[in-house]
């Protein structure tokens, strides 16, 4: 199935279930439309003569990937889409050469997921019960994940429409992030950075990577799209930590824009859910493969042979 069909079919099927609400945004829902508007502000500078053969493969924090398009952190709706949904997602992503990123709750079968062979990153929320948070960090490291993610932006829990969802969270201090760093031997990523100051503090605390993200509109309303703050963030931390991004990326053209802004990897949240709902493991694979094929075509016509050579000058701002 092609991307348009997968997205339409997957969203229709999810909207028929109770979990369909999880596709919506916090409070007014402003962020979701705004994300699209920001991505649509950029077009490409085409270079047809001497077009290059592009390769989408990349190597990030010890993980070899066939594509910079990865899954964004999510767990909760997946088992409700299919009983073995997490394994189907793992296998689909593995076949596409991508990375799986789990969210809250930490999957009970995390070890089984890592044993499929897909590279896995796993997130932990800043639980108010800090003992529980540290236990969770240990638990995921023992399950064989490649990276540990900490949701620095979930200090006020999460919220969809008018309903608070994740409760029992509390903001983390720089000192606590430094303590987490001491307990984590794997690459450590802080997710939910949206300002220069948080990016700087993440680096000070020893983050190997950050995800510039508005949490897919599930925390605070009226947050900017990550690309709007990428320049100030990269000006501060470029070369000191790996910068990833997510929020509204749907096509190869969107992923190219993320790369042009300086992100090493681009996360996809809802598209993975659509692929799974529409066609199971194959649907997840088709989402990543479809995006990667689109990306490869455009990379060749903007003369970018690899993801790390997608430069900002290929973008024309409206
Ligand atoms: C249903 C759903 C569940 C999510 N769960 C988590 C989570 O547990 N932890 C987390 O850090 N982010 C979570 N997110 C946010 C995603 O990781 C990601 O930031 C966002 O979805 C990216 O935007 P996109 O859906 O437009 O691609 C969730 C998003 C959705 C849609």
mmCIF file of C-alpha atoms and ligand atoms in Angstrom:
data_model
loop_
_atom_site.group_PDB
_atom_site.id
_atom_site.type_symbol
_atom_site.label_atom_id
_atom_site.label_comp_id
_atom_site.label_asym_id
_atom_site.label_seq_id
_atom_site.Cartn_x
_atom_site.Cartn_y
_atom_site.Cartn_z
ATOM 1 C CA UNK A 1 0.000 0.000 0.000
ATOM 2 C CA UNK A 2 1.315 3.498 -0.715
ATOM 3 C CA UNK A 3 1.711 6.184 1.931
ATOM 4 C CA UNK A 4 -1.478 8.095 1.139
ATOM 5 C CA UNK A 5 -3.597 4.933 1.353
ATOM 6 C CA UNK A 6 -1.880 3.723 4.525
ATOM 7 C CA UNK A 7 -2.402 7.051 6.276
ATOM 8 C CA UNK A 8 -6.059 7.359 5.216
ATOM 9 C CA UNK A 9 -6.977 3.767 5.993
ATOM 10 C CA UNK A 10 -4.987 3.685 9.252
ATOM 11 C CA UNK A 11 -6.462 6.930 10.570
ATOM 12 C CA UNK A 12 -10.023 5.881 9.637
ATOM 13 C CA UNK A 13 -9.623 2.586 11.487
ATOM 14 C CA UNK A 14 -8.124 4.248 14.583
ATOM 15 C CA UNK A 15 -10.860 6.903 14.661
ATOM 16 C CA UNK A 16 -13.434 4.118 14.926
ATOM 17 C CA UNK A 17 -11.844 2.944 18.194
ATOM 18 C CA UNK A 18 -11.744 4.590 21.645
ATOM 19 C CA UNK A 19 -7.999 5.102 21.192
ATOM 20 C CA UNK A 20 -8.726 7.394 18.224
ATOM 21 C CA UNK A 21 -8.739 10.304 20.653
ATOM 22 C CA UNK A 22 -5.006 9.742 21.222
ATOM 23 C CA UNK A 23 -4.419 11.168 17.752
ATOM 24 C CA UNK A 24 -5.736 14.551 18.923
ATOM 25 C CA UNK A 25 -3.820 17.402 20.533
ATOM 26 C CA UNK A 26 -3.820 19.154 23.883
ATOM 27 C CA UNK A 27 -6.582 21.701 24.618
ATOM 28 C CA UNK A 28 -7.319 23.823 21.501
ATOM 29 C CA UNK A 29 -5.484 21.447 19.144
ATOM 30 C CA UNK A 30 -3.531 24.412 17.708
ATOM 31 C CA UNK A 31 -0.213 22.553 17.507
ATOM 32 C CA UNK A 32 -1.185 19.865 15.019
ATOM 33 C CA UNK A 33 -2.258 22.267 12.254
ATOM 34 C CA UNK A 34 0.571 24.624 13.097
ATOM 35 C CA UNK A 35 3.171 21.818 12.741
ATOM 36 C CA UNK A 36 1.923 21.249 9.189
ATOM 37 C CA UNK A 37 1.948 24.959 8.377
ATOM 38 C CA UNK A 38 5.575 25.321 9.482
ATOM 39 C CA UNK A 39 6.730 22.287 7.472
ATOM 40 C CA UNK A 40 4.876 23.604 4.416
ATOM 41 C CA UNK A 41 6.741 26.923 4.548
ATOM 42 C CA UNK A 42 9.757 25.368 2.820
ATOM 43 C CA UNK A 43 10.260 24.274 -0.779
ATOM 44 C CA UNK A 44 13.385 22.846 -2.383
ATOM 45 C CA UNK A 45 16.112 24.221 -4.590
ATOM 46 C CA UNK A 46 16.301 21.625 -7.389
ATOM 47 C CA UNK A 47 19.617 20.679 -9.034
ATOM 48 C CA UNK A 48 18.993 18.432 -12.047
ATOM 49 C CA UNK A 49 22.359 18.693 -13.741
ATOM 50 C CA UNK A 50 24.944 16.329 -12.283
ATOM 51 C CA UNK A 51 22.322 14.789 -9.971
ATOM 52 C CA UNK A 52 23.942 12.388 -7.498
ATOM 53 C CA UNK A 53 23.126 8.835 -6.428
ATOM 54 C CA UNK A 54 21.853 9.232 -2.872
ATOM 55 C CA UNK A 55 22.280 6.807 0.015
ATOM 56 C CA UNK A 56 19.969 7.221 3.027
ATOM 57 C CA UNK A 57 22.049 5.068 5.419
ATOM 58 C CA UNK A 58 23.398 6.632 8.596
ATOM 59 C CA UNK A 59 25.288 5.754 11.768
ATOM 60 C CA UNK A 60 24.103 7.415 14.989
ATOM 61 C CA UNK A 61 25.305 6.750 18.558
ATOM 62 C CA UNK A 62 26.543 3.267 17.770
ATOM 63 C CA UNK A 63 23.491 2.258 15.712
ATOM 64 C CA UNK A 64 23.627 1.578 11.970
ATOM 65 C CA UNK A 65 20.399 2.486 10.149
ATOM 66 C CA UNK A 66 19.224 2.280 6.534
ATOM 67 C CA UNK A 67 17.271 5.507 6.963
ATOM 68 C CA UNK A 68 17.163 8.625 9.153
ATOM 69 C CA UNK A 69 13.384 8.082 9.558
ATOM 70 C CA UNK A 70 12.802 6.379 12.920
ATOM 71 C CA UNK A 71 9.859 5.703 15.225
ATOM 72 C CA UNK A 72 9.089 8.357 17.866
ATOM 73 C CA UNK A 73 8.591 7.212 21.460
ATOM 74 C CA UNK A 74 5.199 5.516 21.892
ATOM 75 C CA UNK A 75 3.751 2.468 23.565
ATOM 76 C CA UNK A 76 0.250 3.115 24.826
ATOM 77 C CA UNK A 77 -2.061 2.707 21.826
ATOM 78 C CA UNK A 78 -0.088 -0.085 20.154
ATOM 79 C CA UNK A 79 -1.345 -3.182 22.033
ATOM 80 C CA UNK A 80 -4.888 -1.821 21.593
ATOM 81 C CA UNK A 81 -4.401 -1.799 17.816
ATOM 82 C CA UNK A 82 -3.186 -5.427 17.761
ATOM 83 C CA UNK A 83 -2.454 -7.805 20.663
ATOM 84 C CA UNK A 84 1.061 -8.462 19.385
ATOM 85 C CA UNK A 85 1.303 -4.926 17.991
ATOM 86 C CA UNK A 86 4.624 -4.105 19.637
ATOM 87 C CA UNK A 87 6.274 -7.136 18.049
ATOM 88 C CA UNK A 88 4.704 -6.329 14.681
ATOM 89 C CA UNK A 89 6.062 -2.782 14.924
ATOM 90 C CA UNK A 90 9.498 -4.137 15.899
ATOM 91 C CA UNK A 91 9.608 -6.502 12.921
ATOM 92 C CA UNK A 92 8.303 -3.925 10.452
ATOM 93 C CA UNK A 93 10.906 -1.401 11.584
ATOM 94 C CA UNK A 94 13.669 -3.994 11.530
ATOM 95 C CA UNK A 95 12.818 -4.937 7.941
ATOM 96 C CA UNK A 96 12.923 -1.255 6.986
ATOM 97 C CA UNK A 97 16.328 -0.771 8.677
ATOM 98 C CA UNK A 98 14.897 1.700 11.179
ATOM 99 C CA UNK A 99 14.830 2.125 14.968
ATOM 100 C CA UNK A 100 11.998 1.439 17.447
ATOM 101 C CA UNK A 101 11.445 3.847 20.343
ATOM 102 C CA UNK A 102 9.113 2.793 23.147
ATOM 103 C CA UNK A 103 7.297 5.184 25.486
ATOM 104 C CA UNK A 104 4.946 4.894 28.428
ATOM 105 C CA UNK A 105 4.143 2.390 29.780
ATOM 106 C CA UNK A 106 7.459 0.602 29.434
ATOM 107 C CA UNK A 107 6.430 -2.540 27.513
ATOM 108 C CA UNK A 108 6.330 -5.654 29.673
ATOM 109 C CA UNK A 109 7.779 -7.575 26.743
ATOM 110 C CA UNK A 110 10.653 -5.115 26.155
ATOM 111 C CA UNK A 111 13.213 -7.949 26.202
ATOM 112 C CA UNK A 112 11.229 -9.868 23.593
ATOM 113 C CA UNK A 113 11.152 -6.689 21.493
ATOM 114 C CA UNK A 114 14.922 -6.167 21.686
ATOM 115 C CA UNK A 115 15.431 -9.857 20.852
ATOM 116 C CA UNK A 116 13.773 -9.342 17.468
ATOM 117 C CA UNK A 117 17.038 -7.621 16.517
ATOM 118 C CA UNK A 118 15.569 -4.162 15.860
ATOM 119 C CA UNK A 119 17.617 -1.430 17.569
ATOM 120 C CA UNK A 120 15.471 -0.132 20.429
ATOM 121 C CA UNK A 121 15.484 3.085 22.438
ATOM 122 C CA UNK A 122 13.215 3.204 25.491
ATOM 123 C CA UNK A 123 11.866 6.226 27.311
ATOM 124 C CA UNK A 124 11.243 6.804 30.989
ATOM 125 C CA UNK A 125 8.952 9.512 32.345
ATOM 126 C CA UNK A 126 10.022 11.780 35.229
ATOM 127 C CA UNK A 127 7.873 9.905 37.743
ATOM 128 C CA UNK A 128 7.274 11.878 40.939
ATOM 129 C CA UNK A 129 8.261 8.673 42.675
ATOM 130 C CA UNK A 130 11.947 8.979 41.804
ATOM 131 C CA UNK A 131 12.713 5.480 43.104
ATOM 132 C CA UNK A 132 10.285 4.145 40.507
ATOM 133 C CA UNK A 133 11.998 6.285 37.856
ATOM 134 C CA UNK A 134 15.443 4.898 38.700
ATOM 135 C CA UNK A 135 14.055 1.324 38.837
ATOM 136 C CA UNK A 136 12.578 1.849 35.362
ATOM 137 C CA UNK A 137 15.927 3.112 34.061
ATOM 138 C CA UNK A 138 17.608 -0.048 35.363
ATOM 139 C CA UNK A 139 14.865 -2.264 33.990
ATOM 140 C CA UNK A 140 15.150 -0.954 30.433
ATOM 141 C CA UNK A 141 18.945 -1.173 30.419
ATOM 142 C CA UNK A 142 18.690 -4.825 31.470
ATOM 143 C CA UNK A 143 16.237 -5.491 28.618
ATOM 144 C CA UNK A 144 18.917 -4.854 25.988
ATOM 145 C CA UNK A 145 17.940 -1.419 24.632
ATOM 146 C CA UNK A 146 20.542 0.634 22.730
ATOM 147 C CA UNK A 147 19.631 4.069 24.094
ATOM 148 C CA UNK A 148 17.883 5.359 27.220
ATOM 149 C CA UNK A 149 15.469 8.274 26.732
ATOM 150 C CA UNK A 150 14.251 10.615 29.460
ATOM 151 C CA UNK A 151 11.124 12.696 28.832
ATOM 152 C CA UNK A 152 12.207 15.999 30.271
ATOM 153 C CA UNK A 153 8.993 17.600 28.960
ATOM 154 C CA UNK A 154 6.528 15.392 30.903
ATOM 155 C CA UNK A 155 7.010 17.148 34.247
ATOM 156 C CA UNK A 156 3.373 18.293 34.158
ATOM 157 C CA UNK A 157 2.189 14.929 32.863
ATOM 158 C CA UNK A 158 0.498 14.697 29.476
ATOM 159 C CA UNK A 159 -2.867 16.036 28.336
ATOM 160 C CA UNK A 160 -5.093 15.320 25.354
ATOM 161 C CA UNK A 161 -7.973 17.678 24.594
ATOM 162 C CA UNK A 162 -9.162 18.668 28.108
ATOM 163 C CA UNK A 163 -8.091 15.518 29.880
ATOM 164 C CA UNK A 164 -4.894 15.022 31.856
ATOM 165 C CA UNK A 165 -3.518 11.606 30.879
ATOM 166 C CA UNK A 166 -0.137 10.760 32.389
ATOM 167 C CA UNK A 167 -0.225 11.808 36.051
ATOM 168 C CA UNK A 168 2.298 11.288 38.852
ATOM 169 C CA UNK A 169 5.126 13.146 37.105
ATOM 170 C CA UNK A 170 7.296 16.044 38.346
ATOM 171 C CA UNK A 171 9.836 18.237 36.520
ATOM 172 C CA UNK A 172 13.474 17.162 36.709
ATOM 173 C CA UNK A 173 16.250 19.442 37.953
ATOM 174 C CA UNK A 174 19.688 19.685 36.358
ATOM 175 C CA UNK A 175 21.105 17.949 39.431
ATOM 176 C CA UNK A 176 18.712 15.022 38.952
ATOM 177 C CA UNK A 177 19.612 14.774 35.280
ATOM 178 C CA UNK A 178 23.265 14.558 36.317
ATOM 179 C CA UNK A 179 22.351 11.726 38.722
ATOM 180 C CA UNK A 180 20.556 9.925 35.902
ATOM 181 C CA UNK A 181 23.655 10.339 33.743
ATOM 182 C CA UNK A 182 25.736 8.552 36.386
ATOM 183 C CA UNK A 183 23.326 5.581 36.380
ATOM 184 C CA UNK A 184 23.148 5.168 32.604
ATOM 185 C CA UNK A 185 25.987 3.443 30.825
ATOM 186 C CA UNK A 186 24.261 3.543 27.407
ATOM 187 C CA UNK A 187 23.773 6.605 25.197
ATOM 188 C CA UNK A 188 21.392 8.909 27.056
ATOM 189 C CA UNK A 189 18.862 11.059 25.203
ATOM 190 C CA UNK A 190 16.696 13.845 26.611
ATOM 191 C CA UNK A 191 13.403 14.168 24.760
ATOM 192 C CA UNK A 192 11.297 17.302 24.658
ATOM 193 C CA UNK A 193 13.904 20.051 24.315
ATOM 194 C CA UNK A 194 12.414 23.206 22.787
ATOM 195 C CA UNK A 195 14.737 25.996 23.868
ATOM 196 C CA UNK A 196 18.394 26.964 23.782
ATOM 197 C CA UNK A 197 18.554 26.945 27.577
ATOM 198 C CA UNK A 198 17.194 23.388 27.944
ATOM 199 C CA UNK A 199 19.530 22.246 25.172
ATOM 200 C CA UNK A 200 22.504 23.759 26.995
ATOM 201 C CA UNK A 201 21.457 22.198 30.310
ATOM 202 C CA UNK A 202 21.007 18.825 28.577
ATOM 203 C CA UNK A 203 24.577 19.008 27.316
ATOM 204 C CA UNK A 204 25.793 20.152 30.748
ATOM 205 C CA UNK A 205 24.078 17.097 32.272
ATOM 206 C CA UNK A 206 25.888 14.834 29.812
ATOM 207 C CA UNK A 207 23.194 14.026 27.237
ATOM 208 C CA UNK A 208 24.556 12.136 24.246
ATOM 209 C CA UNK A 209 21.529 13.246 22.273
ATOM 210 C CA UNK A 210 18.422 15.409 22.460
ATOM 211 C CA UNK A 211 15.070 15.164 20.702
ATOM 212 C CA UNK A 212 13.739 18.578 19.754
ATOM 213 C CA UNK A 213 10.031 17.871 20.105
ATOM 214 C CA UNK A 214 6.688 19.334 21.177
ATOM 215 C CA UNK A 215 5.639 15.812 22.236
ATOM 216 C CA UNK A 216 3.198 15.493 19.344
ATOM 217 C CA UNK A 217 0.862 18.038 21.036
ATOM 218 C CA UNK A 218 0.406 15.952 24.173
ATOM 219 C CA UNK A 219 1.886 18.226 26.835
ATOM 220 C CA UNK A 220 1.426 22.021 26.593
ATOM 221 C CA UNK A 221 -0.683 23.921 24.061
ATOM 222 C CA UNK A 222 0.876 26.602 21.820
ATOM 223 C CA UNK A 223 4.334 25.096 21.676
ATOM 224 C CA UNK A 224 6.299 25.928 18.519
ATOM 225 C CA UNK A 225 7.151 23.458 15.820
ATOM 226 C CA UNK A 226 10.659 22.070 16.537
ATOM 227 C CA UNK A 227 12.078 23.506 13.288
ATOM 228 C CA UNK A 228 11.282 26.995 14.586
ATOM 229 C CA UNK A 229 13.773 26.555 17.421
ATOM 230 C CA UNK A 230 16.371 24.371 15.706
ATOM 231 C CA UNK A 231 18.664 27.246 14.746
ATOM 232 C CA UNK A 232 18.957 28.629 18.279
ATOM 233 C CA UNK A 233 19.460 25.122 19.654
ATOM 234 C CA UNK A 234 22.106 24.112 17.115
ATOM 235 C CA UNK A 235 23.907 27.415 17.522
ATOM 236 C CA UNK A 236 24.410 26.401 21.151
ATOM 237 C CA UNK A 237 24.997 22.638 21.103
ATOM 238 C CA UNK A 238 26.118 21.667 17.572
ATOM 239 C CA UNK A 239 28.900 19.092 17.733
ATOM 240 C CA UNK A 240 28.383 18.528 21.470
ATOM 241 C CA UNK A 241 25.323 16.271 21.291
ATOM 242 C CA UNK A 242 23.318 14.480 18.599
ATOM 243 C CA UNK A 243 20.205 16.443 17.670
ATOM 244 C CA UNK A 244 17.046 14.618 16.576
ATOM 245 C CA UNK A 245 13.620 16.041 15.835
ATOM 246 C CA UNK A 246 9.970 14.984 15.602
ATOM 247 C CA UNK A 247 6.527 16.523 15.137
ATOM 248 C CA UNK A 248 4.288 16.308 12.073
ATOM 249 C CA UNK A 249 6.829 14.681 9.727
ATOM 250 C CA UNK A 250 4.870 12.575 7.244
ATOM 251 C CA UNK A 251 6.708 12.266 3.908
ATOM 252 C CA UNK A 252 10.233 11.981 2.557
ATOM 253 C CA UNK A 253 10.061 15.702 1.767
ATOM 254 C CA UNK A 254 9.391 16.481 5.462
ATOM 255 C CA UNK A 255 12.302 14.302 6.570
ATOM 256 C CA UNK A 256 14.566 16.135 4.138
ATOM 257 C CA UNK A 257 13.542 19.434 5.767
ATOM 258 C CA UNK A 258 14.468 18.046 9.200
ATOM 259 C CA UNK A 259 17.878 17.001 7.867
ATOM 260 C CA UNK A 260 18.396 20.392 6.208
ATOM 261 C CA UNK A 261 17.805 22.066 9.555
ATOM 262 C CA UNK A 262 20.591 19.937 11.042
ATOM 263 C CA UNK A 263 18.790 17.001 12.668
ATOM 264 C CA UNK A 264 20.519 13.609 12.454
ATOM 265 C CA UNK A 265 17.327 11.564 12.805
ATOM 266 C CA UNK A 266 13.650 12.351 12.294
ATOM 267 C CA UNK A 267 10.969 10.666 14.424
ATOM 268 C CA UNK A 268 7.532 9.571 13.262
ATOM 269 C CA UNK A 269 4.747 9.066 15.765
ATOM 270 C CA UNK A 270 1.246 8.852 14.292
ATOM 271 C CA UNK A 271 2.435 7.468 10.903
ATOM 272 C CA UNK A 272 3.653 4.300 12.659
ATOM 273 C CA UNK A 273 0.226 3.887 14.270
ATOM 274 C CA UNK A 274 -1.481 4.385 10.892
ATOM 275 C CA UNK A 275 0.764 1.807 9.232
ATOM 276 C CA UNK A 276 0.147 -0.737 11.990
ATOM 277 C CA UNK A 277 -3.619 -0.198 11.982
ATOM 278 C CA UNK A 278 -3.857 -0.369 8.183
ATOM 279 C CA UNK A 279 -1.625 -3.367 7.464
ATOM 280 C CA UNK A 280 0.176 -4.665 10.581
ATOM 281 C CA UNK A 281 3.900 -5.370 10.356
ATOM 282 C CA UNK A 282 3.898 -4.845 6.574
ATOM 283 C CA UNK A 283 2.162 -1.486 7.035
ATOM 284 C CA UNK A 284 4.842 -0.282 9.455
ATOM 285 C CA UNK A 285 7.517 -1.396 7.018
ATOM 286 C CA UNK A 286 5.714 0.290 4.112
ATOM 287 C CA UNK A 287 5.537 3.603 6.007
ATOM 288 C CA UNK A 288 9.296 3.719 6.597
ATOM 289 C CA UNK A 289 10.165 2.280 3.173
ATOM 290 C CA UNK A 290 7.802 4.728 1.446
ATOM 291 C CA UNK A 291 9.267 7.722 3.262
ATOM 292 C CA UNK A 292 12.820 6.506 2.652
ATOM 293 C CA UNK A 293 12.253 6.012 -1.083
ATOM 294 C CA UNK A 294 10.777 9.513 -1.354
ATOM 295 C CA UNK A 295 13.711 10.911 0.588
ATOM 296 C CA UNK A 296 16.257 9.159 -1.638
ATOM 297 C CA UNK A 297 14.675 10.553 -4.825
ATOM 298 C CA UNK A 298 14.669 14.116 -3.542
ATOM 299 C CA UNK A 299 18.177 13.848 -2.066
ATOM 300 C CA UNK A 300 19.503 12.955 -5.486
ATOM 301 C CA UNK A 301 17.858 16.054 -7.036
ATOM 302 C CA UNK A 302 19.141 18.440 -4.374
ATOM 303 C CA UNK A 303 22.604 16.926 -4.794
ATOM 304 C CA UNK A 304 22.861 15.469 -1.298
ATOM 305 C CA UNK A 305 24.592 12.081 -1.501
ATOM 306 C CA UNK A 306 23.975 11.223 2.154
ATOM 307 C CA UNK A 307 21.874 12.472 5.099
ATOM 308 C CA UNK A 308 24.809 14.328 6.671
ATOM 309 C CA UNK A 309 25.269 16.349 3.461
ATOM 310 C CA UNK A 310 21.730 17.745 3.318
ATOM 311 C CA UNK A 311 22.434 21.441 3.840
ATOM 312 C CA UNK A 312 20.173 24.324 4.683
ATOM 313 C CA UNK A 313 20.708 26.083 1.331
ATOM 314 C CA UNK A 314 18.478 23.471 -0.352
ATOM 315 C CA UNK A 315 15.484 25.082 1.370
ATOM 316 C CA UNK A 316 13.624 28.092 0.008
ATOM 317 C CA UNK A 317 11.457 29.769 2.635
ATOM 318 C CA UNK A 318 8.088 31.208 1.572
HETATM 319 C C1 LIG B 1 -0.608 8.089 20.824
HETATM 320 C C2 LIG B 1 0.692 8.713 21.178
HETATM 321 C C3 LIG B 1 1.405 8.266 22.291
HETATM 322 C C4 LIG B 1 2.619 8.871 22.630
HETATM 323 N N1 LIG B 1 3.309 8.411 23.710
HETATM 324 C C5 LIG B 1 4.492 8.985 24.032
HETATM 325 C C6 LIG B 1 5.258 8.497 25.140
HETATM 326 O O1 LIG B 1 4.871 7.563 25.828
HETATM 327 N N2 LIG B 1 6.436 9.112 25.405
HETATM 328 C C7 LIG B 1 6.910 10.171 24.634
HETATM 329 O O2 LIG B 1 7.989 10.698 24.920
HETATM 330 N N3 LIG B 1 6.202 10.640 23.602
HETATM 331 C C8 LIG B 1 5.025 10.077 23.287
HETATM 332 N N4 LIG B 1 4.321 10.537 22.204
HETATM 333 C C9 LIG B 1 4.903 11.631 21.378
HETATM 334 C C10 LIG B 1 5.787 11.062 20.266
HETATM 335 O O3 LIG B 1 6.942 10.452 20.781
HETATM 336 C C11 LIG B 1 6.241 12.140 19.280
HETATM 337 O O4 LIG B 1 6.900 13.165 19.975
HETATM 338 C C12 LIG B 1 5.107 12.735 18.438
HETATM 339 O O5 LIG B 1 4.051 11.842 18.265
HETATM 340 C C13 LIG B 1 5.661 13.154 17.082
HETATM 341 O O6 LIG B 1 4.687 13.751 16.319
HETATM 342 P P1 LIG B 1 3.858 12.983 15.154
HETATM 343 O O7 LIG B 1 2.895 12.078 15.820
HETATM 344 O O8 LIG B 1 3.180 14.135 14.477
HETATM 345 O O9 LIG B 1 4.834 12.286 14.273
HETATM 346 C C14 LIG B 1 3.118 9.937 21.847
HETATM 347 C C15 LIG B 1 2.402 10.360 20.728
HETATM 348 C C16 LIG B 1 1.214 9.757 20.372
HETATM 349 C C17 LIG B 1 0.471 10.225 19.137
#
